[in-house]
Coordinates of C-alpha atoms and ligand atoms in Angstrom, one line a residue:
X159 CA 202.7 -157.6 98.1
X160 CA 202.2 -161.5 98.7
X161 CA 204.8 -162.6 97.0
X162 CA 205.0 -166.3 96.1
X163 CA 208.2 -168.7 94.4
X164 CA 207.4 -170.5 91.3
X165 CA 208.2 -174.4 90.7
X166 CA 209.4 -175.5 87.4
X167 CA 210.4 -178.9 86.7
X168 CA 212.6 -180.0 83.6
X169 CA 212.0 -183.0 81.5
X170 CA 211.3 -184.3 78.0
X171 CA 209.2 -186.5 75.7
X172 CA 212.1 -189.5 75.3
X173 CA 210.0 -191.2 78.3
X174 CA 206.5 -191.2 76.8
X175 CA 203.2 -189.4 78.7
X176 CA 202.9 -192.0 81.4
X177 CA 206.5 -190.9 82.7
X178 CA 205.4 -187.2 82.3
X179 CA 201.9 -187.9 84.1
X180 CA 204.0 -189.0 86.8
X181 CA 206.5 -186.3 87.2
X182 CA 203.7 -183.9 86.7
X183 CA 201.8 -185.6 89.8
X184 CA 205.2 -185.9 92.0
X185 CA 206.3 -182.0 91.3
X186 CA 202.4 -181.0 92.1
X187 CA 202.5 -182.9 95.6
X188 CA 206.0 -181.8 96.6
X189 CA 204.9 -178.3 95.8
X190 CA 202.0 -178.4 97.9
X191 CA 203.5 -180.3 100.2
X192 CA 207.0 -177.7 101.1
X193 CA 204.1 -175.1 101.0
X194 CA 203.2 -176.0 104.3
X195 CA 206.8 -175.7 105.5
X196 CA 208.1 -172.8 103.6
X197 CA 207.7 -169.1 104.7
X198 CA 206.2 -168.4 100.6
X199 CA 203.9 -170.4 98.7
X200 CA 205.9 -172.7 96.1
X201 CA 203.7 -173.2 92.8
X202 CA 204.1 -175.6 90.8
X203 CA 203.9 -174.4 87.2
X204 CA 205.2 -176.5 84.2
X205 CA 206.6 -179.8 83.6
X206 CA 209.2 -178.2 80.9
X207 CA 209.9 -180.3 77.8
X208 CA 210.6 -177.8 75.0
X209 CA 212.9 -174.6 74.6
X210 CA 209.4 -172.7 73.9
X211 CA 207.5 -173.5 77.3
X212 CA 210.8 -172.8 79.6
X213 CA 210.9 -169.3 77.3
X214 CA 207.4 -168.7 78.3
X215 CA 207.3 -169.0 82.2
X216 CA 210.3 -167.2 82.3
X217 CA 208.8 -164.3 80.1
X218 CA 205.7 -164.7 82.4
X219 CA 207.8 -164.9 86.0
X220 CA 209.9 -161.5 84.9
X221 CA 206.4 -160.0 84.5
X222 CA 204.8 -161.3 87.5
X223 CA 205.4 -158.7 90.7
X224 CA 204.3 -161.7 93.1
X225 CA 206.7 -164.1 91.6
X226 CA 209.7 -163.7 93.8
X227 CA 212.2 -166.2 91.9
X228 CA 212.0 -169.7 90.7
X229 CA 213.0 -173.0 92.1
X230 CA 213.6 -175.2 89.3
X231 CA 214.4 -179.4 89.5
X232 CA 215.0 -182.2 86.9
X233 CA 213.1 -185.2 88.1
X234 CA 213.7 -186.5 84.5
X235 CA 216.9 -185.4 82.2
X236 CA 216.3 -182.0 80.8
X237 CA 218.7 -181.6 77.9
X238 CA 219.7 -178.1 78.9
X239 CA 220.4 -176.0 75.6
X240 CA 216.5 -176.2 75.7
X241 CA 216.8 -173.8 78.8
X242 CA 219.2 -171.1 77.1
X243 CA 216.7 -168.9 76.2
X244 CA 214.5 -168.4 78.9
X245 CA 217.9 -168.5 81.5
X246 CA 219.5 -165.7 79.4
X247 CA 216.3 -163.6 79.7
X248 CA 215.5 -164.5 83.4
X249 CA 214.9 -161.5 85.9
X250 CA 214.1 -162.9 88.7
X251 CA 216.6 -164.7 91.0
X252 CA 216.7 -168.5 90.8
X253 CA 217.7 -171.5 93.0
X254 CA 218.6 -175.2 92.0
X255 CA 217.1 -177.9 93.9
X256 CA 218.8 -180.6 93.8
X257 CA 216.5 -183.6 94.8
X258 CA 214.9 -186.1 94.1
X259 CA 211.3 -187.6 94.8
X260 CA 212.3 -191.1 96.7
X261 CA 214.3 -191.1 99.6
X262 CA 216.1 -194.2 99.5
X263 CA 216.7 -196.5 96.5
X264 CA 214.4 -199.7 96.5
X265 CA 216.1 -203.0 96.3
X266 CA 213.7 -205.1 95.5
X267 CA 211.8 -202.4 93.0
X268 CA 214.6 -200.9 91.2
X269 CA 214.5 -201.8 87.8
X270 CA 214.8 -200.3 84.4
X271 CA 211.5 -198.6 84.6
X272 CA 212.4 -197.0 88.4
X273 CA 215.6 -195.6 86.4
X274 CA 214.1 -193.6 83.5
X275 CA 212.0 -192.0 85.7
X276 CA 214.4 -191.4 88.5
X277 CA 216.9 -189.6 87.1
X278 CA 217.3 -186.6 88.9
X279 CA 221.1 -187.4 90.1
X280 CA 221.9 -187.0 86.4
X281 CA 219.1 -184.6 85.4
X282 CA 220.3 -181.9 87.7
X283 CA 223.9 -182.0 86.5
X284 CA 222.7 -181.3 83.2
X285 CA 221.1 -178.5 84.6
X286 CA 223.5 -177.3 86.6
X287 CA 226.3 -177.5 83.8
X288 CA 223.9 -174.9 81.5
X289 CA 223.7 -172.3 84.8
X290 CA 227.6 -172.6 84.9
X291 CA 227.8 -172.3 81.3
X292 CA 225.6 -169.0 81.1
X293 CA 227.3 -167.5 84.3
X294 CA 224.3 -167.5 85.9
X295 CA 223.8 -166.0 89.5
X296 CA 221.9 -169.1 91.5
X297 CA 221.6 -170.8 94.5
X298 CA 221.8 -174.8 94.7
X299 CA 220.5 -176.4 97.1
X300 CA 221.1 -180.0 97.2
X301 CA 218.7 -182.6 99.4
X302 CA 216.0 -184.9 100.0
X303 CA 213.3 -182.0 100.0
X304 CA 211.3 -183.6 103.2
X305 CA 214.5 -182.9 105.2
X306 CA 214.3 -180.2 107.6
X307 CA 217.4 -178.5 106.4
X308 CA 216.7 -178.9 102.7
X309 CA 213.2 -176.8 104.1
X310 CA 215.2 -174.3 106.0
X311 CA 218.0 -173.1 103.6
X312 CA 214.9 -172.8 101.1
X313 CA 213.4 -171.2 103.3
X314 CA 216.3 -168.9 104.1
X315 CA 216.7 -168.2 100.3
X316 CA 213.1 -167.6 100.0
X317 CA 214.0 -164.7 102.3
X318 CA 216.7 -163.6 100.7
X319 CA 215.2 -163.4 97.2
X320 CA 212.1 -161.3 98.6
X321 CA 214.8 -159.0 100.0
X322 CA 215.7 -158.9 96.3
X323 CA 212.1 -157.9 95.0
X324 CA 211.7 -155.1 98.3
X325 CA 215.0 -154.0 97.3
X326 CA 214.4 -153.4 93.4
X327 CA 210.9 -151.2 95.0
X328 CA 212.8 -149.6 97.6
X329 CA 212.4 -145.4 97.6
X330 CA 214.1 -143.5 100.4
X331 CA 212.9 -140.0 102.1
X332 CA 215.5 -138.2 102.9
X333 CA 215.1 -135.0 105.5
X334 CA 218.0 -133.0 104.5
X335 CA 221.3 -134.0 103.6
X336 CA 224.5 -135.9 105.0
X337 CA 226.2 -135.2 107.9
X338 CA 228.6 -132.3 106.7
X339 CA 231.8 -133.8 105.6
X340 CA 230.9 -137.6 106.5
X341 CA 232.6 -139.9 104.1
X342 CA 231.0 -143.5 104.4
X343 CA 227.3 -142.1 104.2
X344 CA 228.0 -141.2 100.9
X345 CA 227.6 -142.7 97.3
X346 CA 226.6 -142.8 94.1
X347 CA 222.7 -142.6 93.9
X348 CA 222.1 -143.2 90.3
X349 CA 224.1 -146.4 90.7
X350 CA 222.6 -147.5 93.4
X351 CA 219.7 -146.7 90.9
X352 CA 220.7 -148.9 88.7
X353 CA 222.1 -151.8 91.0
X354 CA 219.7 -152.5 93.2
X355 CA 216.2 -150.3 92.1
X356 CA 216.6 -148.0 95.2
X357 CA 215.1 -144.5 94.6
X358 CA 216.7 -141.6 96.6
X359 CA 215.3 -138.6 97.0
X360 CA 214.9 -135.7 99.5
X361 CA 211.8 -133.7 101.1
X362 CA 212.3 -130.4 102.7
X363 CA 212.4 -130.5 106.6
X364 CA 209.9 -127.4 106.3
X365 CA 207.7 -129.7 104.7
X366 CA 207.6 -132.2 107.6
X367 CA 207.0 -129.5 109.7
X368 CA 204.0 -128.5 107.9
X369 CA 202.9 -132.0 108.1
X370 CA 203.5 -132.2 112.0
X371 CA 201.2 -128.8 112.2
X372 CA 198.6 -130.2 111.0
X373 CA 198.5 -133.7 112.8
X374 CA 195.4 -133.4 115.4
X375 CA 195.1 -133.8 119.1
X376 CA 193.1 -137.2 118.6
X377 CA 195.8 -138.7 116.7
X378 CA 198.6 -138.0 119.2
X379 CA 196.3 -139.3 121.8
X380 CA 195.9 -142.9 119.8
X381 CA 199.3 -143.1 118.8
X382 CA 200.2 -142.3 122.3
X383 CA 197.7 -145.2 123.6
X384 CA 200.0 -147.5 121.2
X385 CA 203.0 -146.1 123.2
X386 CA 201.6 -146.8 126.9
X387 CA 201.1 -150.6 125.6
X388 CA 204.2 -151.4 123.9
X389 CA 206.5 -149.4 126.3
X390 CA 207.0 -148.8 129.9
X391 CA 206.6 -144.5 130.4
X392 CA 209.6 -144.1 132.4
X393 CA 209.3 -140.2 132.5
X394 CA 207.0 -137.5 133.3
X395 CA 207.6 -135.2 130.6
X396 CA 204.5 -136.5 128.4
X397 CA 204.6 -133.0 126.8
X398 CA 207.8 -134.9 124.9
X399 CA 206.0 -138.0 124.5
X400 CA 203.2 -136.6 122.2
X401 CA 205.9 -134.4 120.5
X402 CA 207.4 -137.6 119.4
X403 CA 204.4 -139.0 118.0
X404 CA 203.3 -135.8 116.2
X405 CA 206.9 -136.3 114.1
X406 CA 205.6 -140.3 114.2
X407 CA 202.9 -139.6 112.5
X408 CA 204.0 -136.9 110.0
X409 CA 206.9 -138.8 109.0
X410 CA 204.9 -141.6 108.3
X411 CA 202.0 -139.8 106.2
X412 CA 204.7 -138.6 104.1
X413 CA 206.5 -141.5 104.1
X414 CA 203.0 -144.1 102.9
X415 CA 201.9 -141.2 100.5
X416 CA 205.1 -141.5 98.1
X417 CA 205.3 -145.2 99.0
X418 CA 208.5 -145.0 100.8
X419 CA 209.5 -148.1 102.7
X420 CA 212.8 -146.0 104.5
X421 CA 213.7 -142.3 105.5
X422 CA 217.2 -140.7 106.9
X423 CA 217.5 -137.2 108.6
X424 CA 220.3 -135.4 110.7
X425 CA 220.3 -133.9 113.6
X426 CA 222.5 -130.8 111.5
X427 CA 218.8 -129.5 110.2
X428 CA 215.4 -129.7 112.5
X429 CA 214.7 -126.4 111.2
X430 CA 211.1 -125.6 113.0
X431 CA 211.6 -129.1 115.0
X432 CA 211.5 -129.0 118.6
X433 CA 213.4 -132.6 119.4
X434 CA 215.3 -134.9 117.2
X435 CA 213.2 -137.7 116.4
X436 CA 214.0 -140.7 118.7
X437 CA 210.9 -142.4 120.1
X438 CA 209.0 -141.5 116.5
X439 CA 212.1 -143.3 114.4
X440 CA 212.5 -146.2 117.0
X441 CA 208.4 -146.8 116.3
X442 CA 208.5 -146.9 113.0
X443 CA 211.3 -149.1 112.8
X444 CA 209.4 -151.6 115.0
X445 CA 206.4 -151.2 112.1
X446 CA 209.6 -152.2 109.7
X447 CA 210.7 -148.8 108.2
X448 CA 214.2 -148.7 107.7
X449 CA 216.5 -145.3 109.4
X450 CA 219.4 -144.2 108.9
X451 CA 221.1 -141.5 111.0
X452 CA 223.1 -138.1 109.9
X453 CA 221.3 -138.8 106.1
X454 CA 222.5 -142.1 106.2
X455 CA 220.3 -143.6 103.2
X456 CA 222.3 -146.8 102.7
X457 CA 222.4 -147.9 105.8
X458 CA 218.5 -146.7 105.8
X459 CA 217.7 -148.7 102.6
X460 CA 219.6 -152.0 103.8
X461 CA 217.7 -151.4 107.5
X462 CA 214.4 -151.9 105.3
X463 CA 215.4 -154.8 103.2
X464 CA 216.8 -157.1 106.3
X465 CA 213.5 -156.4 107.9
X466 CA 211.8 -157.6 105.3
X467 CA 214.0 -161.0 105.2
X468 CA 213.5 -161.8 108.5
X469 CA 210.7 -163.2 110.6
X470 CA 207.2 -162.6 109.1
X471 CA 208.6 -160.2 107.0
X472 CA 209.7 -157.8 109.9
X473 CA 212.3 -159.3 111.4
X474 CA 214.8 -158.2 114.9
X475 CA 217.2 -156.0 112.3
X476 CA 218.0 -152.3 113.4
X477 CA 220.4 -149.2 112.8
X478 CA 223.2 -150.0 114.8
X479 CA 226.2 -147.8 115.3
X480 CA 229.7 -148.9 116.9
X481 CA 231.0 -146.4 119.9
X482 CA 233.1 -148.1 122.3
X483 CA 235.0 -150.8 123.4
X484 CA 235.7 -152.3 126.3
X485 CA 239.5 -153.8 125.9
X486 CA 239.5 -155.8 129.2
X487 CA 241.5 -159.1 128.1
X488 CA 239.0 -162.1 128.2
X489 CA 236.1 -159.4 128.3
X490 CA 236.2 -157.5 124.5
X491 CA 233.2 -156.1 123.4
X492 CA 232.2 -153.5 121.1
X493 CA 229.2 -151.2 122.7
X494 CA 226.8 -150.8 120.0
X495 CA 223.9 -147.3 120.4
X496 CA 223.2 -144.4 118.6
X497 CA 222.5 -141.1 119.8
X498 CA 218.2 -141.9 120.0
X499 CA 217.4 -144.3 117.1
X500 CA 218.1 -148.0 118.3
X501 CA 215.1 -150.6 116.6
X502 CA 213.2 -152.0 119.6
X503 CA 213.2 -155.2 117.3
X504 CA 216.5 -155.6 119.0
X505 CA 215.7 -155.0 123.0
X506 CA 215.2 -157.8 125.3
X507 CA 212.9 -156.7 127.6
X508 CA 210.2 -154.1 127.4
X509 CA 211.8 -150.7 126.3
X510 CA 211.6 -147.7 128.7
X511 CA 210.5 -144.3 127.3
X512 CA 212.2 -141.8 129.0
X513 CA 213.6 -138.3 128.4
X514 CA 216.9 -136.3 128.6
X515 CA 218.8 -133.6 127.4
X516 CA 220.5 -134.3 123.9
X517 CA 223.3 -131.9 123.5
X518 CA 224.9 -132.7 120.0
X519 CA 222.5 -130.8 116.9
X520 CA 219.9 -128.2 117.7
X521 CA 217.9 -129.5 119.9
X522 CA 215.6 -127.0 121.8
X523 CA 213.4 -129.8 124.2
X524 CA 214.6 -133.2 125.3
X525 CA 213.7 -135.8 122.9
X526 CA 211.8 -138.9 124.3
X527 CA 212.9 -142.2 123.5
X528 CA 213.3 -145.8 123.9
X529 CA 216.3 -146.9 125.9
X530 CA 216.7 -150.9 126.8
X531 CA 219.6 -153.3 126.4
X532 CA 220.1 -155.8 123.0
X533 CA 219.1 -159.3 123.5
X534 CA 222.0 -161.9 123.8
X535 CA 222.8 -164.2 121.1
X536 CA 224.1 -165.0 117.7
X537 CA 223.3 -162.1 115.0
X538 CA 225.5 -160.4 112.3
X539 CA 226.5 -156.8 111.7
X540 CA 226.4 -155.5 107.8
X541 CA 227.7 -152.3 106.1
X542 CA 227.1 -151.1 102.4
X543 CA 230.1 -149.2 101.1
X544 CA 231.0 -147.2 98.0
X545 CA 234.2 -148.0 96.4
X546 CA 233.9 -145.7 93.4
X547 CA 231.6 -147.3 90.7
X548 CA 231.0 -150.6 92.9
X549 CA 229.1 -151.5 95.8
X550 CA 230.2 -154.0 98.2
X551 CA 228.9 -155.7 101.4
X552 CA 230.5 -156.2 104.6
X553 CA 228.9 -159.0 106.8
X554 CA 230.1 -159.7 109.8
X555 CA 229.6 -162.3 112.0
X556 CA 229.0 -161.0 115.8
X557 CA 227.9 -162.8 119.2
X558 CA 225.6 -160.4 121.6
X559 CA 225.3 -160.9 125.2
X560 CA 223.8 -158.9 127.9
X561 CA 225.7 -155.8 128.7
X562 CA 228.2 -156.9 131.1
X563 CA 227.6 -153.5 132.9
X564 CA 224.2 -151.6 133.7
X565 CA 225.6 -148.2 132.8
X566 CA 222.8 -146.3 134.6
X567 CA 223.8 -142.9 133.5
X568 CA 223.7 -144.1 129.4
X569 CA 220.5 -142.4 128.2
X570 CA 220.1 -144.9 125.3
X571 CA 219.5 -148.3 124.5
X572 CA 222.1 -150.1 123.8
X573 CA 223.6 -153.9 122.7
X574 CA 226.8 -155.3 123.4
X575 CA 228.8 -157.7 121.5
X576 CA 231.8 -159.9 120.1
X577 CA 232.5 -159.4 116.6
X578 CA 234.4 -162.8 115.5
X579 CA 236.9 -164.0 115.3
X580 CA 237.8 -162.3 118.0
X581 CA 237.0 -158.5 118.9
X582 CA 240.5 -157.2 117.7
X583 CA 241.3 -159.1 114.8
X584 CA 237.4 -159.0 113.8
X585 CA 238.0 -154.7 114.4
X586 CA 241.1 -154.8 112.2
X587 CA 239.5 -157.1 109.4
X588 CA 236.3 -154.8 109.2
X589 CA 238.7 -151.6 109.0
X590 CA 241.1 -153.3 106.6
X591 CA 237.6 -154.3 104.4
X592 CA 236.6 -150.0 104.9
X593 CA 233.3 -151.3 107.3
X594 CA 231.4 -147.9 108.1
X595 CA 230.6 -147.1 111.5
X596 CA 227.0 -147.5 110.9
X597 CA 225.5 -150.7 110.5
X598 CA 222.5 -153.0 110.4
X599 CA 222.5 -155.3 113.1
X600 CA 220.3 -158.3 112.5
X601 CA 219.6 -161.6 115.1
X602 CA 217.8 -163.6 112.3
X603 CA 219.0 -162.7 108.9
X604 CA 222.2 -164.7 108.3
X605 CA 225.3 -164.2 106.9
X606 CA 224.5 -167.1 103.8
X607 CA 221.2 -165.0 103.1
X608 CA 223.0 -161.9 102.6
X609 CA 225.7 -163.7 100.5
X610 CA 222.4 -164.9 98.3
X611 CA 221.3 -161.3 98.2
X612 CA 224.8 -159.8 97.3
X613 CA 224.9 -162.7 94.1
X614 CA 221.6 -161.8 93.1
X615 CA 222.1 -158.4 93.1
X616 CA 225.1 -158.7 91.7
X617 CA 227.7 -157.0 93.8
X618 CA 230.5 -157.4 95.9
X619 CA 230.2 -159.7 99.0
X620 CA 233.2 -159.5 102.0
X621 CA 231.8 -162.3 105.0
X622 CA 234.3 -162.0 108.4
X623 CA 233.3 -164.9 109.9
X624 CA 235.1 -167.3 112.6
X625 CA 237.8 -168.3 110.1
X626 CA 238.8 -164.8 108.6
X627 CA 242.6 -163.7 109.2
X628 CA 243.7 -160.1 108.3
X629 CA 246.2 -161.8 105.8
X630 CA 243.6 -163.8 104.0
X631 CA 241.2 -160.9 103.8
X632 CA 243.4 -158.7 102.6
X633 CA 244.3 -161.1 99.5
X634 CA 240.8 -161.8 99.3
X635 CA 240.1 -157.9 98.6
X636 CA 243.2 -157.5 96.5
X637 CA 241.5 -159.7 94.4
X638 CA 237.8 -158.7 94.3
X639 CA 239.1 -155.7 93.6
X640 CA 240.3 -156.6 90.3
X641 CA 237.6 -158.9 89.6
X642 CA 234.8 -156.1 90.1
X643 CA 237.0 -153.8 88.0
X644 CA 236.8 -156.2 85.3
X645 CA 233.0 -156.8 85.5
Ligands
LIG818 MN1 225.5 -142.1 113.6

């Protein structure tokens, strides 16, 4: 889908056509012009001056599957009960810009004239007054719109509202069930339904084996040519290299024929599979699936949707799972793998394929896969839990570096990092908060853009950031947790 934003300016008649010609002309430039700049086309589509046309592009933006949400600004006052009706019927998620056309005011030029039709400083409180008024989930954005930060958090939103639309068309393949007696990768599918679009279902493992039978020799050897130029073959056991991409590319025939976007399996049922998937998952990760481990479909789903926010639309996100610290005072950090399927969005430096034994599941050969270390930097870690008829969404702040060991004998690739404030109080806030293991750990979705998802999604957000104590948080979720009871 190319999705696209739509602009829709507020005004009305009190200033006469020539004002309106103008504002028409300025919303039409500005649109084309933060087209260049933003990652979406921005559209302009109506100078709004009547409760009838606002009703309209709203009726036609819910419709729309390329309209990803609409930026709307009041160059002009807008007297807002006009905008009730189409607000209260909008679908799509929505973000004030606060702006204005002219940078600075003109001495010498400001007059009367300059006033009526430079109004947005009073325009946009009016406008923002009728989104408090109707409760309605937004993002404002306030700014001269030439400034490179007004251009980036749009830009960041932009992102965050087409995670909205890949979320409401998300459908998972599951390959068996959970992880036998696993709490956290549970929950309520139907809600989830119903929350955020997500449809999840399963497909028999038998199936997928009757898929991999019939993938031919010619297509293992392309997919296999893909390997050799992507990765560095670090083993001699090719025999488990094309085993790999025989799962590759059954998984993902099944996967593109019921228009799936993610898939989970567990290593507690590969009946009639060799290997565990590992090199196969990591690959199609890289091509922007999302995975989830031990029938982990949330973590799956939410893998898929923070690709699709970041960069080009398949951002550095991937299935992350915490294993183990290292306590050292001055040195804390959390060692983030998983037993194969680590994204190799995340690596920094050329993955290695190699091969070894995998003794956890029923695993007859040794599964190939990637194994490299996480790139350093600033990224954040997010969990999606069930609380019994809510969601909510842990975020969590986190500062990678390289591994500050090689661990030669660690037969999977692997990411180290800080989670903030600090590793320990960050660790006590995420348990106090009920964080799963598994995560999704991104380096270029944000914590703000998953905030904007949560509100437009509508479910409960928890950010542990540089500034969170264990005491605040756990008034903070005392709280939520009677607000969301409420809602
Ligand atoms: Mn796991």
């Amino acid at each position: 889908m190319k999705y696209e934003f739509w602009f829709v300016v507020g005004s009305q008649f009190l200033y006469g056509p020539e004002v309106l010609e103008t504002v028409e002309a300025r919303a039409r430039e500005m649109a084309a012009e933060l087209s260049k700049v933003l990652p979406y086309p921005l559209v302009y589509k109506v100078t709004a001056k009547t409760n009838k046309e606002i009703t309209d592009v709203v009726k036609e933006a819910n419709y729309r599957d390329e309209c990803a949400g609409i930026i709307t600004w009041c160059h002009t006052f807008s007297p807002s009960k006009m905008w009730i009706n189409g607000l209260a019927n909008l679908q799509k998620p929505y973000c004030h810009l606060a702006t204005q056309y002219n940078k600075e005011i003109p001495n010498e030029e400001i007059d009367m004239d300059f006033m009526n039709l430079n109004q947005a400083a009073h325009g946009d409180r009016e406008h923002g007054f009728i989104a408090a008024r109707l409760r309605m989930p937004r993002k404002v954005v306030a700014g001269y719109w030439q400034d490179e930060k007004v251009h980036k958090r749009l830009s960041d939103w932009m992102k965050a509202a087409v995670g909205v639309a890949v979320s409401k068309d998300m459908k998972v393949m599951r390959f068996g069930d959970n992880m036998r007696e696993v709490a956290v990768t549970e929950g309520d599918k139907v809600e989830v339904q119903r929350k955020l679009g997500w449809q999840v279902n399963t497909w028999a493992v038998g199936d997928l084996v009757k898929e991999m039978n019939k993938v031919t020799e010619a297509e293992v050897d392309a997919l296999v040519d893909e390997y050799e130029a992507s990765y560095v073959i670090a083993t001699d056991n090719l025999y488990a290299i094309r085993y790999q991409a025989k799962e590759e590319i059954a998984m993902k025939k099944m996967l593109d024929r019921e228009g799936c976007r993610a898939f989970t399996n567990t290593f507690q049922d590969l009946y009639g599979m060799e290997q565990l998937p590992g090199l196969a998952s990591q690959h199609l990760m890289a091509q922007g699936y999302g995975y989830g481990g031990e029938g982990d479909w949330k973590v799956s789903a939410m893998t898929a949707i923070l690709k699709a926010m970041g960069e080009n639309g398949n951002g550095a996100s991937g299935f992350m799972e915490d294993y183990t610290y290292h306590l050292v005072e001055g040195q804390e950090y959390s060692l983030g793998a998983h037993m194969l399927e680590v994204c190799p969005s995340l690596a920094a430096d050329k993955p290695r394929i190699e091969t070894h034994h995998l003794g956890i599941g029923m695993n007859e050969k040794d599964p190939a896969r990637l194994v490299f270390e996480g790139k350093a930097g600033r990224g954040i870690v997010v969990s999606l839990i069930d609380m019994g008829g809510r969601l909510r969404l842990i975020v969590q702040d986190i500062e990678a570096v390289k591994p500050i060991m090689p661990m030669p004998n660690l037969p999977v690739a692997r990411v180290m990092w800080r989670a903030l404030p600090d590793l320990t109080t960050g660790v006590e806030c995420w348990i106090t908060a009920g964080g799963a293991h598994h995560t999704v750990l991104s380096y270029d979705v944000t914590a703000e853009q998953m905030r904007d998802w949560a509100r437009m999604m509508d479910i409960e957000f928890v950010h542990i950031g540089a500034d969170t104590t264990p005491e605040k948080l756990e008034e903070e979720l005392l709280v939520k947790d009677l607000v969301w009871k409420l809602k």
